[in-house]
């Protein structure tokens, strides 16, 4: 595939003349025909992929209530402007400046959440050791409480559809309308004006808005 130069400095390392773009038209069942655009910097290695649907899409929120393990295989198209939320568990991933789009499935999205939670959990566990040594008992009980909460969340995320497990809802909120959950039980609604005003839209560089 052919790389074409992009005439703006790299949004990460500011290097001039290092940005290149590859675009190709692709088809994902139900998501439809779209252009997959990847921008990369040959200086620092920054890379970002996005999916631009052929038909204009409107800002939207896709929701799926997770009740059984079959749904783990459902496809997810997540664009770089998409916020992923699990309200029941107080979890949210915003599109940061390094946000990149990806095509995955529900399991892949949950694994990304688990990775981050496990990282935080390890930090807290290290905290416990140092607080034990320094004998800070008030802070210690707070940290242990936080650890227990995280372990409960991990438990819920890892045991979808098992007995006694409350279902939870995964939501994709995308002001650009380039994201989708492909499952027959998934529903779509428009974003409210308030959501459009407050949701982050991710990396700005004019690369994708052009
Ligand atoms: Zn760069």
Short mmCIF file of N, CA and C and ligand atoms in Angstrom, two decimals, residues 10 12-15 41 43-46, ligand 1:
data_model
loop_
_atom_site.label_atom_id
_atom_site.label_comp_id
_atom_site.label_asym_id
_atom_site.label_seq_id
_atom_site.Cartn_x
_atom_site.Cartn_y
_atom_site.Cartn_z
N UNK A 10 4.52 16.27 13.23
CA UNK A 10 4.00 15.17 14.05
C UNK A 10 3.37 15.73 15.33
N UNK A 12 3.03 14.41 18.11
CA UNK A 12 3.69 13.92 19.31
C UNK A 12 5.12 14.47 19.44
N UNK A 13 5.94 14.30 18.39
CA UNK A 13 7.34 14.73 18.51
C UNK A 13 7.64 16.02 17.75
N UNK A 14 6.62 16.58 17.05
CA UNK A 14 6.74 17.85 16.33
C UNK A 14 7.72 17.82 15.16
N UNK A 15 8.23 16.66 14.84
CA UNK A 15 9.17 16.58 13.75
C UNK A 15 8.47 16.90 12.42
N UNK A 41 4.29 8.32 12.13
CA UNK A 41 5.43 9.22 12.14
C UNK A 41 6.69 8.37 12.04
N UNK A 43 9.63 9.41 12.55
CA UNK A 43 10.65 9.84 13.52
C UNK A 43 10.48 9.14 14.87
N UNK A 44 9.24 9.21 15.42
CA UNK A 44 9.07 8.70 16.79
C UNK A 44 8.27 7.40 16.84
N UNK A 45 7.72 6.98 15.70
CA UNK A 45 7.00 5.72 15.70
C UNK A 45 5.53 5.82 16.08
N UNK A 46 5.05 7.04 16.35
CA UNK A 46 3.62 7.22 16.67
C UNK A 46 2.77 6.74 15.50
ZN1 LIG B 1 6.70 11.83 15.71
#
